[in-house]
């Protein structure tokens, strides 16, 4: 179950008109924090991100499953299942036995998946798969929004939230 604070931040992002993937990022941040705190581990950075996205979908964030060709059939099926569970009116209670088994398996995994080095490597490898024009566009947008945020608030969004 995601933390109450994470849910609040995600819903705040949606209210501000940010995309569902930005709101889901809050859950990914939470997952990285859990791994760093030693709550559990992950086999890879990719797995840690996937856990965060799945939690977001189950929590009701309207993050659509990946389109055909973007991910494997197994991943798309899993994401579709999590999405439908999150959008359902009546929430089913998760199986205690299954939850415990998952947690125990994750506790056996390492904690380097959330290290700055592995996160950087993951981000770079994903960026490499995109075209140079797309990378430039997102870098320009990041620079614009970062400047606007710093001017308005004086801190980055995440630092502002942690201070509050």
CSV table of C-alpha atoms in Angstrom, one decimal:
chain,number,residue,atom,x,y,z
A,1,UNK,CA,0.0,0.0,0.0
A,2,UNK,CA,1.5,3.4,-0.9
A,3,UNK,CA,2.1,6.0,1.8
A,4,UNK,CA,-0.6,8.6,2.3
A,5,UNK,CA,1.8,11.4,1.5
A,6,UNK,CA,2.7,9.9,-1.9
A,7,UNK,CA,-1.0,9.6,-2.8
A,8,UNK,CA,-1.5,13.3,-1.8
A,9,UNK,CA,1.4,14.4,-3.9
A,10,UNK,CA,0.3,12.4,-6.9
A,11,UNK,CA,-3.3,13.7,-6.7
A,12,UNK,CA,-1.9,17.2,-6.3
A,13,UNK,CA,0.1,16.8,-9.5
A,14,UNK,CA,-3.1,15.7,-11.3
A,15,UNK,CA,-5.0,18.7,-9.9
A,16,UNK,CA,-2.3,21.0,-11.2
A,17,UNK,CA,-2.9,19.5,-14.7
A,18,UNK,CA,0.3,17.5,-14.8
A,19,UNK,CA,0.4,14.3,-16.8
A,20,UNK,CA,-0.5,10.9,-15.2
A,21,UNK,CA,3.2,9.8,-15.8
A,22,UNK,CA,4.4,12.8,-13.7
A,23,UNK,CA,1.9,11.8,-10.9
A,24,UNK,CA,3.1,8.2,-11.2
A,25,UNK,CA,6.7,9.5,-10.7
A,26,UNK,CA,5.8,10.1,-7.1
A,27,UNK,CA,5.3,6.4,-6.6
A,28,UNK,CA,8.6,5.7,-8.3
A,29,UNK,CA,10.3,8.1,-5.9
A,30,UNK,CA,8.7,6.4,-3.0
A,31,UNK,CA,9.9,3.0,-4.2
A,32,UNK,CA,13.5,4.3,-4.6
A,33,UNK,CA,13.2,5.7,-1.0
A,34,UNK,CA,12.1,2.3,0.2
A,35,UNK,CA,15.0,0.5,-1.4
A,36,UNK,CA,17.5,3.1,0.0
A,37,UNK,CA,15.9,2.8,3.5
A,38,UNK,CA,16.4,-1.0,3.3
A,39,UNK,CA,12.7,-1.8,3.4
A,40,UNK,CA,13.3,-4.2,0.5
A,41,UNK,CA,15.5,-4.5,-2.6
A,42,UNK,CA,15.1,-4.9,-6.3
A,43,UNK,CA,16.9,-6.9,-8.9
A,44,UNK,CA,17.4,-3.9,-11.2
A,45,UNK,CA,16.5,-0.2,-11.5
A,46,UNK,CA,14.0,-1.2,-14.2
A,47,UNK,CA,12.3,-3.5,-11.8
A,48,UNK,CA,12.1,-0.8,-9.1
A,49,UNK,CA,10.6,1.6,-11.6
A,50,UNK,CA,8.1,-1.0,-12.7
A,51,UNK,CA,7.0,-1.6,-9.1
A,52,UNK,CA,6.4,2.1,-8.6
A,53,UNK,CA,4.3,2.4,-11.8
A,54,UNK,CA,2.3,-0.7,-10.9
A,55,UNK,CA,1.6,0.8,-7.4
A,56,UNK,CA,0.5,4.1,-9.1
A,57,UNK,CA,-1.9,2.2,-11.5
A,58,UNK,CA,-3.4,0.3,-8.6
A,59,UNK,CA,-3.8,3.5,-6.6
A,60,UNK,CA,-6.0,4.9,-9.3
A,61,UNK,CA,-3.6,7.1,-11.2
A,62,UNK,CA,-5.0,7.1,-14.8
A,63,UNK,CA,-1.7,5.9,-16.3
A,64,UNK,CA,-2.5,3.9,-19.4
A,65,UNK,CA,-0.7,0.6,-20.1
A,66,UNK,CA,2.0,0.8,-22.7
A,67,UNK,CA,0.9,0.5,-26.4
A,68,UNK,CA,1.7,-2.6,-28.5
A,69,UNK,CA,5.3,-2.6,-29.6
A,70,UNK,CA,6.4,-0.4,-26.6
A,71,UNK,CA,6.7,-3.3,-24.2
A,72,UNK,CA,6.4,-7.1,-24.1
A,73,UNK,CA,3.0,-8.8,-24.0
A,74,UNK,CA,3.5,-9.9,-20.4
A,75,UNK,CA,4.3,-6.3,-19.3
A,76,UNK,CA,1.3,-4.9,-21.1
A,77,UNK,CA,-1.0,-7.6,-19.6
A,78,UNK,CA,0.3,-6.9,-16.1
A,79,UNK,CA,0.0,-3.1,-16.6
A,80,UNK,CA,-3.6,-3.5,-18.0
A,81,UNK,CA,-4.5,-5.6,-15.0
A,82,UNK,CA,-3.1,-3.1,-12.5
A,83,UNK,CA,-4.8,-0.2,-14.4
A,84,UNK,CA,-8.2,-1.9,-14.3
A,85,UNK,CA,-7.9,-2.8,-10.6
A,86,UNK,CA,-7.1,0.9,-9.9
A,87,UNK,CA,-10.0,2.2,-11.9
A,88,UNK,CA,-12.5,-0.2,-10.5
A,89,UNK,CA,-15.1,1.2,-8.1
A,90,UNK,CA,-14.9,-1.7,-5.7
A,91,UNK,CA,-11.4,-2.4,-4.4
A,92,UNK,CA,-10.5,-6.0,-3.8
A,93,UNK,CA,-8.3,-6.9,-0.8
A,94,UNK,CA,-4.9,-8.2,-1.9
A,95,UNK,CA,-4.1,-11.8,-1.0
A,96,UNK,CA,-2.0,-11.7,2.3
A,97,UNK,CA,-0.1,-14.9,1.3
A,98,UNK,CA,0.8,-13.5,-2.1
A,99,UNK,CA,1.8,-10.1,-0.6
A,100,UNK,CA,4.0,-11.7,1.9
A,101,UNK,CA,5.7,-13.9,-0.7
A,102,UNK,CA,6.4,-10.9,-2.9
A,103,UNK,CA,7.8,-8.9,0.0
A,104,UNK,CA,10.1,-11.8,1.1
A,105,UNK,CA,11.4,-12.2,-2.5
A,106,UNK,CA,12.2,-8.5,-2.7
A,107,UNK,CA,13.9,-8.6,0.7
A,108,UNK,CA,16.4,-11.1,-0.8
A,109,UNK,CA,17.4,-8.7,-3.6
A,110,UNK,CA,20.1,-6.1,-3.5
A,111,UNK,CA,19.8,-2.4,-2.8
A,112,UNK,CA,22.1,-1.0,-5.6
A,113,UNK,CA,19.1,-0.6,-7.9
A,114,UNK,CA,18.3,2.7,-6.3
A,115,UNK,CA,21.8,4.1,-6.3
A,116,UNK,CA,22.5,7.3,-8.1
A,117,UNK,CA,24.9,5.5,-10.4
A,118,UNK,CA,22.4,2.9,-11.5
A,119,UNK,CA,19.6,5.4,-11.9
A,120,UNK,CA,21.8,7.6,-14.0
A,121,UNK,CA,22.8,4.5,-16.2
A,122,UNK,CA,19.1,3.6,-16.6
A,123,UNK,CA,18.1,7.2,-17.6
A,124,UNK,CA,21.0,7.4,-20.1
A,125,UNK,CA,20.2,4.1,-21.7
A,126,UNK,CA,16.5,5.0,-22.1
A,127,UNK,CA,17.4,8.4,-23.5
A,128,UNK,CA,19.7,6.8,-26.0
A,129,UNK,CA,16.8,4.8,-27.5
A,130,UNK,CA,15.0,8.1,-28.2
A,131,UNK,CA,16.0,10.4,-31.1
A,132,UNK,CA,18.4,13.3,-30.7
A,133,UNK,CA,15.6,15.8,-31.5
A,134,UNK,CA,13.4,14.3,-28.8
A,135,UNK,CA,16.2,14.5,-26.3
A,136,UNK,CA,17.0,18.1,-27.2
A,137,UNK,CA,13.3,19.0,-26.9
A,138,UNK,CA,13.0,17.6,-23.4
A,139,UNK,CA,16.2,19.2,-22.3
A,140,UNK,CA,15.0,22.6,-23.5
A,141,UNK,CA,11.7,22.1,-21.7
A,142,UNK,CA,13.5,21.0,-18.5
A,143,UNK,CA,15.7,24.2,-18.6
A,144,UNK,CA,12.6,26.4,-19.1
A,145,UNK,CA,10.5,24.9,-16.4
A,146,UNK,CA,13.4,24.7,-14.0
A,147,UNK,CA,14.1,28.4,-14.5
A,148,UNK,CA,10.5,29.3,-14.0
A,149,UNK,CA,10.2,27.2,-10.9
A,150,UNK,CA,13.3,28.6,-9.3
A,151,UNK,CA,12.2,32.1,-10.1
A,152,UNK,CA,8.7,31.6,-8.6
A,153,UNK,CA,9.7,29.5,-5.5
A,154,UNK,CA,13.4,29.5,-5.1
A,155,UNK,CA,13.6,25.7,-4.7
A,156,UNK,CA,12.9,22.7,-6.9
A,157,UNK,CA,9.5,21.0,-6.5
A,158,UNK,CA,10.9,18.0,-4.7
A,159,UNK,CA,13.0,20.0,-2.3
A,160,UNK,CA,10.0,22.3,-1.6
A,161,UNK,CA,7.8,19.2,-0.8
A,162,UNK,CA,10.4,17.7,1.5
A,163,UNK,CA,10.8,21.0,3.4
A,164,UNK,CA,7.1,21.2,4.0
